[in-house]
PDB file of C-alpha atoms in Angstrom:
ATOM      1  CA  MET A   1      -3.660 -13.728  22.499  1.00 37.00           C
ATOM      2  CA  GLU A   2      -3.576 -13.428  18.894  1.00 41.00           C
ATOM      3  CA  GLU A   3      -2.929  -9.104  17.662  1.00 43.00           C
ATOM      4  CA  LYS A   4      -5.934  -7.883  15.820  1.00 48.00           C
ATOM      5  CA  GLU A   5      -6.087  -7.885  11.840  1.00 57.00           C
ATOM      6  CA  LYS A   6      -5.698  -3.898  10.857  1.00 68.00           C
ATOM      7  CA  LYS A   7      -8.635  -3.174   9.229  1.00 89.00           C
ATOM      8  CA  PHE A   8      -7.408  -1.205   5.920  1.00 96.00           C
ATOM      9  CA  LYS A   9      -8.854   2.184   5.291  1.00 97.00           C
ATOM     10  CA  VAL A  10      -9.598   4.163   2.058  1.00 98.00           C
ATOM     11  CA  LEU A  11     -10.916   7.539   0.740  1.00 98.00           C
ATOM     12  CA  PHE A  12     -13.216   7.852  -1.956  1.00 98.00           C
ATOM     13  CA  VAL A  13     -13.281  11.381  -3.684  1.00 97.00           C
ATOM     14  CA  ASP A  14     -16.326  12.393  -6.180  1.00 96.00           C
ATOM     15  CA  ASP A  15     -17.395  15.705  -6.668  1.00 95.00           C
ATOM     16  CA  GLU A  16     -21.203  13.910  -7.213  1.00 94.00           C
ATOM     17  CA  ALA A  17     -23.134  13.046  -3.702  1.00 95.00           C
ATOM     18  CA  ASN A  18     -24.824  10.232  -5.708  1.00 95.00           C
ATOM     19  CA  VAL A  19     -21.722   8.411  -6.802  1.00 95.00           C
ATOM     20  CA  LEU A  20     -19.932   8.713  -2.771  1.00 97.00           C
ATOM     21  CA  ASN A  21     -23.737   7.133  -2.014  1.00 96.00           C
ATOM     22  CA  ALA A  22     -23.706   4.090  -4.648  1.00 96.00           C
ATOM     23  CA  LEU A  23     -20.297   3.666  -3.296  1.00 96.00           C
ATOM     24  CA  ARG A  24     -21.884   3.323   0.512  1.00 96.00           C
ATOM     25  CA  ARG A  25     -24.017   1.105  -0.764  1.00 96.00           C
ATOM     26  CA  SER A  26     -22.141  -0.930  -2.583  1.00 94.00           C
ATOM     27  CA  LEU A  27     -19.305  -1.419   0.101  1.00 96.00           C
ATOM     28  CA  ARG A  28     -21.635  -1.441   3.287  1.00 93.00           C
ATOM     29  CA  LYS A  29     -20.827  -4.525   4.222  1.00 94.00           C
ATOM     30  CA  GLU A  30     -16.978  -4.652   3.684  1.00 95.00           C
ATOM     31  CA  PRO A  31     -15.157  -5.818   5.912  1.00 94.00           C
ATOM     32  CA  TYR A  32     -12.720  -1.545   5.844  1.00 96.00           C
ATOM     33  CA  SER A  33     -13.053   1.924   6.790  1.00 96.00           C
ATOM     34  CA  PHE A  34     -14.555   3.860   4.998  1.00 97.00           C
ATOM     35  CA  PHE A  35     -14.496   7.638   4.888  1.00 98.00           C
ATOM     36  CA  PHE A  36     -15.628  10.237   1.824  1.00 98.00           C
ATOM     37  CA  ALA A  37     -14.580  13.094   0.466  1.00 97.00           C
ATOM     38  CA  GLN A  38     -16.086  15.402  -2.443  1.00 96.00           C
ATOM     39  CA  GLY A  39     -13.594  17.367  -3.382  1.00 94.00           C
ATOM     40  CA  PRO A  40      -9.615  17.267  -3.034  1.00 95.00           C
ATOM     41  CA  GLU A  41      -9.351  19.781  -0.629  1.00 95.00           C
ATOM     42  CA  GLU A  42     -12.010  17.820   1.832  1.00 97.00           C
ATOM     43  CA  ALA A  43     -10.021  14.274   0.435  1.00 97.00           C
ATOM     44  CA  LEU A  44      -7.028  16.788   2.072  1.00 97.00           C
ATOM     45  CA  ASP A  45      -8.607  17.000   5.599  1.00 97.00           C
ATOM     46  CA  ILE A  46      -9.209  13.818   6.261  1.00 97.00           C
ATOM     47  CA  LEU A  47      -5.795  12.414   5.173  1.00 98.00           C
ATOM     48  CA  LYS A  48      -4.136  14.419   7.502  1.00 97.00           C
ATOM     49  CA  GLU A  49      -6.290  13.191  10.492  1.00 97.00           C
ATOM     50  CA  GLU A  50      -7.461   9.731   8.775  1.00 96.00           C
ATOM     51  CA  ASP A  51      -3.963   7.118   8.341  1.00 96.00           C
ATOM     52  CA  ILE A  52      -6.056   6.305   4.702  1.00 97.00           C
ATOM     53  CA  ASP A  53      -4.068   3.152   2.582  1.00 97.00           C
ATOM     54  CA  LEU A  54      -6.160   3.208  -0.686  1.00 97.00           C
ATOM     55  CA  VAL A  55      -7.066   6.417  -1.886  1.00 97.00           C
ATOM     56  CA  VAL A  56      -9.828   5.839  -4.856  1.00 97.00           C
ATOM     57  CA  SER A  57     -10.732   9.193  -7.048  1.00 94.00           C
ATOM     58  CA  ASP A  58     -12.932  10.305  -9.781  1.00 92.00           C
ATOM     59  CA  HIS A  59     -10.574  12.070 -12.144  1.00 88.00           C
ATOM     60  CA  LEU A  60     -13.372  15.442 -13.673  1.00 88.00           C
ATOM     61  CA  MET A  61     -14.422  17.022 -10.679  1.00 91.00           C
ATOM     62  CA  PRO A  62     -14.118  20.755 -10.722  1.00 91.00           C
ATOM     63  CA  ALA A  63     -11.680  22.262  -8.311  1.00 83.00           C
ATOM     64  CA  MET A  64      -9.166  19.713  -9.592  1.00 90.00           C
ATOM     65  CA  ASP A  65      -8.728  17.433 -11.519  1.00 89.00           C
ATOM     66  CA  GLY A  66      -8.241  13.431  -9.934  1.00 89.00           C
ATOM     67  CA  LEU A  67      -4.880  12.666 -11.397  1.00 88.00           C
ATOM     68  CA  SER A  68      -3.647  16.042 -10.795  1.00 90.00           C
ATOM     69  CA  PHE A  69      -4.814  15.992  -7.254  1.00 93.00           C
ATOM     70  CA  LEU A  70      -3.732  12.090  -6.632  1.00 93.00           C
ATOM     71  CA  LYS A  71       0.118  13.556  -7.965  1.00 91.00           C
ATOM     72  CA  MET A  72      -0.332  15.330  -4.900  1.00 94.00           C
ATOM     73  CA  VAL A  73      -1.458  12.604  -2.138  1.00 95.00           C
ATOM     74  CA  LYS A  74       1.330  10.954  -3.974  1.00 93.00           C
ATOM     75  CA  SER A  75       3.914  13.308  -2.971  1.00 93.00           C
ATOM     76  CA  LEU A  76       2.441  14.050   0.913  1.00 95.00           C
ATOM     77  CA  TYR A  77       1.425  10.750   1.295  1.00 96.00           C
ATOM     78  CA  PRO A  78       3.931   8.275  -0.809  1.00 94.00           C
ATOM     79  CA  GLN A  79       3.050   4.866   1.536  1.00 93.00           C
ATOM     80  CA  VAL A  80      -1.195   5.706   0.405  1.00 96.00           C
ATOM     81  CA  LEU A  81      -2.022   3.508  -2.932  1.00 95.00           C
ATOM     82  CA  ARG A  82      -3.936   4.989  -5.675  1.00 95.00           C
ATOM     83  CA  VAL A  83      -6.768   4.322  -7.920  1.00 94.00           C
ATOM     84  CA  ILE A  84      -8.409   6.576 -10.198  1.00 91.00           C
ATOM     85  CA  LEU A  85     -12.620   5.797 -10.686  1.00 88.00           C
ATOM     86  CA  THR A  86     -13.536   7.744 -13.675  1.00 84.00           C
ATOM     87  CA  GLY A  87     -16.537   7.771 -16.141  1.00 82.00           C
ATOM     88  CA  HIS A  88     -14.919   9.262 -18.701  1.00 76.00           C
ATOM     89  CA  ALA A  89     -12.449   6.696 -19.772  1.00 70.00           C
ATOM     90  CA  ASP A  90      -9.795   7.965 -21.440  1.00 73.00           C
ATOM     91  CA  LEU A  91      -7.279   5.591 -22.869  1.00 76.00           C
ATOM     92  CA  GLN A  92      -4.277   8.318 -23.050  1.00 78.00           C
ATOM     93  CA  LEU A  93      -5.392   9.416 -19.444  1.00 77.00           C
ATOM     94  CA  ALA A  94      -4.939   6.485 -18.328  1.00 78.00           C
ATOM     95  CA  ILE A  95      -1.961   5.621 -19.941  1.00 79.00           C
ATOM     96  CA  GLN A  96      -0.124   9.083 -18.540  1.00 78.00           C
ATOM     97  CA  ALA A  97      -1.531   7.847 -15.664  1.00 79.00           C
ATOM     98  CA  ILE A  98      -0.359   4.464 -15.071  1.00 78.00           C
ATOM     99  CA  ASN A  99       2.861   5.221 -16.588  1.00 77.00           C
ATOM    100  CA  GLU A 100       4.114   7.763 -14.255  1.00 74.00           C
ATOM    101  CA  GLY A 101       3.328   5.608 -11.661  1.00 64.00           C
ATOM    102  CA  GLU A 102       0.285   7.624  -9.759  1.00 76.00           C
ATOM    103  CA  VAL A 103      -1.689   5.604  -9.811  1.00 88.00           C
ATOM    104  CA  PHE A 104      -2.744   1.517  -8.989  1.00 88.00           C
ATOM    105  CA  LYS A 105      -5.056   0.958 -10.750  1.00 88.00           C
ATOM    106  CA  PHE A 106      -7.678   2.087 -13.478  1.00 85.00           C
ATOM    107  CA  LEU A 107     -11.151   2.206 -13.002  1.00 87.00           C
ATOM    108  CA  THR A 108     -14.221   2.848 -15.040  1.00 86.00           C
ATOM    109  CA  LYS A 109     -17.596   4.286 -14.002  1.00 88.00           C
ATOM    110  CA  PRO A 110     -20.283   2.493 -14.133  1.00 90.00           C
ATOM    111  CA  TRP A 111     -18.837   0.151 -12.120  1.00 92.00           C
ATOM    112  CA  ASP A 112     -19.962  -3.949 -11.349  1.00 92.00           C
ATOM    113  CA  ASP A 113     -19.746  -4.210  -7.962  1.00 94.00           C
ATOM    114  CA  LEU A 114     -18.326  -7.260  -7.049  1.00 95.00           C
ATOM    115  CA  ASP A 115     -15.937  -6.039  -9.705  1.00 93.00           C
ATOM    116  CA  LEU A 116     -14.678  -3.191  -7.366  1.00 94.00           C
ATOM    117  CA  LYS A 117     -14.610  -5.507  -3.859  1.00 96.00           C
ATOM    118  CA  ILE A 118     -12.054  -7.812  -5.708  1.00 95.00           C
ATOM    119  CA  THR A 119     -10.327  -5.071  -6.634  1.00 94.00           C
ATOM    120  CA  LEU A 120     -10.339  -3.480  -3.651  1.00 96.00           C
ATOM    121  CA  LYS A 121      -9.604  -7.112  -1.939  1.00 96.00           C
ATOM    122  CA  ASN A 122      -6.011  -7.967  -4.419  1.00 95.00           C
ATOM    123  CA  ILE A 123      -5.378  -3.646  -3.757  1.00 95.00           C
ATOM    124  CA  PHE A 124      -5.042  -5.175   0.347  1.00 96.00           C
ATOM    125  CA  ASP A 125      -4.028  -8.703  -0.511  1.00 96.00           C
ATOM    126  CA  PHE A 126      -0.598  -6.681  -2.356  1.00 95.00           C
ATOM    127  CA  ILE A 127      -0.028  -3.483   0.537  1.00 94.00           C
ATOM    128  CA  ASP A 128      -0.696  -6.566   2.792  1.00 94.00           C
ATOM    129  CA  LEU A 129       2.808  -8.081   0.989  1.00 95.00           C
ATOM    130  CA  ARG A 130       4.779  -4.591   1.190  1.00 93.00           C
ATOM    131  CA  ARG A 131       4.479  -4.674   4.385  1.00 92.00           C
ATOM    132  CA  GLU A 132       5.107  -8.103   5.677  1.00 95.00           C
ATOM    133  CA  ASN A 133       8.525  -7.351   2.544  1.00 96.00           C
ATOM    134  CA  GLN A 134       9.639  -4.144   4.483  1.00 94.00           C
ATOM    135  CA  ILE A 135       9.017  -6.235   7.555  1.00 96.00           C
ATOM    136  CA  LEU A 136      11.799  -9.014   6.924  1.00 96.00           C
ATOM    137  CA  LEU A 137      14.193  -6.421   5.050  1.00 95.00           C
ATOM    138  CA  GLU A 138      14.109  -4.758   8.034  1.00 96.00           C
ATOM    139  CA  THR A 139      14.980  -7.723  10.233  1.00 96.00           C
ATOM    140  CA  VAL A 140      17.670  -8.913   7.341  1.00 96.00           C
ATOM    141  CA  LYS A 141      19.069  -5.400   7.582  1.00 96.00           C
ATOM    142  CA  LYS A 142      19.642  -6.346  11.553  1.00 96.00           C
ATOM    143  CA  GLN A 143      20.914  -9.201  11.082  1.00 95.00           C
ATOM    144  CA  GLN A 144      23.625  -7.811   8.258  1.00 94.00           C
ATOM    145  CA  ASN A 145      24.790  -5.404  11.384  1.00 94.00           C
ATOM    146  CA  PHE A 146      24.496  -7.324  14.222  1.00 93.00           C
ATOM    147  CA  ILE A 147      27.347 -10.358  12.352  1.00 90.00           C
ATOM    148  CA  GLU A 148      29.224  -6.743  11.180  1.00 91.00           C
ATOM    149  CA  LYS A 149      30.197  -6.406  14.569  1.00 92.00           C
ATOM    150  CA  LEU A 150      30.253 -10.008  15.725  1.00 88.00           C
ATOM    151  CA  GLU A 151      33.054  -9.637  12.566  1.00 87.00           C
ATOM    152  CA  SER A 152      34.208  -6.459  13.880  1.00 90.00           C
ATOM    153  CA  GLU A 153      34.582  -7.722  17.370  1.00 89.00           C
ATOM    154  CA  HIS A 154      35.500 -10.668  17.049  1.00 86.00           C
ATOM    155  CA  PRO A 155      38.112 -11.579  13.449  1.00 86.00           C
ATOM    156  CA  GLY A 156      37.580 -15.033  12.005  1.00 80.00           C
ATOM    157  CA  ILE A 157      34.748 -15.873  14.407  1.00 79.00           C
ATOM    158  CA  LEU A 158      31.933 -16.518  10.210  1.00 79.00           C
ATOM    159  CA  SER A 159      34.966 -18.161   8.895  1.00 80.00           C
ATOM    160  CA  VAL A 160      34.844 -21.605   8.906  1.00 81.00           C
ATOM    161  CA  LYS A 161      37.323 -24.191   8.466  1.00 82.00           C
ATOM    162  CA  ARG A 162      35.468 -27.628   6.454  1.00 84.00           C
ATOM    163  CA  ASP A 163      36.922 -31.069   5.177  1.00 86.00           C
ATOM    164  CA  GLU A 164      36.534 -32.368   2.584  1.00 88.00           C
ATOM    165  CA  SER A 165      33.166 -33.886   2.933  1.00 90.00           C
ATOM    166  CA  GLY A 166      31.927 -30.613   4.245  1.00 85.00           C
ATOM    167  CA  ALA A 167      32.088 -31.307   7.735  1.00 87.00           C
ATOM    168  CA  ILE A 168      33.159 -28.536  10.730  1.00 82.00           C
ATOM    169  CA  VAL A 169      36.637 -29.114  12.149  1.00 82.00           C
ATOM    170  CA  LEU A 170      37.430 -27.755  14.658  1.00 79.00           C
ATOM    171  CA  ASP A 171      41.024 -27.923  16.128  1.00 74.00           C
ATOM    172  CA  GLU A 172      42.087 -27.090  19.689  1.00 67.00           C
ATOM    173  CA  GLU A 173      44.167 -23.698  18.820  1.00 65.00           C
ATOM    174  CA  ASP A 174      40.562 -22.832  17.301  1.00 51.00           C
ATOM    175  CA  LEU A 175      39.561 -23.561  21.509  1.00 49.00           C
TER     176      LEU A 175
END
């Protein structure tokens, strides 16, 4: 039986309910789980309860700006990718957010529905690759540890004698 694919979870944070409703409508047919918060405090509560993959936050919010909120998310949940979605496109803010590693992507309002869907797909492809890379890295580390253990228990087991043509040479004394 094939393992069921993980359904990605996205948390949208915006102080304007109409923006959250528009996002909900735009993405209703997408194969992801969506969570919506009307501010950083509500978002942090959701992050405590859910294994969120991506946080998409507005920047200008009354209690805390989006960049400060995403810095907090990065600190508390470093594995969660972060995106700013703002109606106040400020090039300096975008540069600062990306350079400091606080956000993966910077999107502007109003968004194009197709562009948003493609962006989400690309982000989740990146997350899949990052997870696969982590699994491969852990496998290589286990293999390396096994090889080191073998060599320490049986010195020379990893050395192989070869002739001029590259063929492996086995001497009776080696058996």
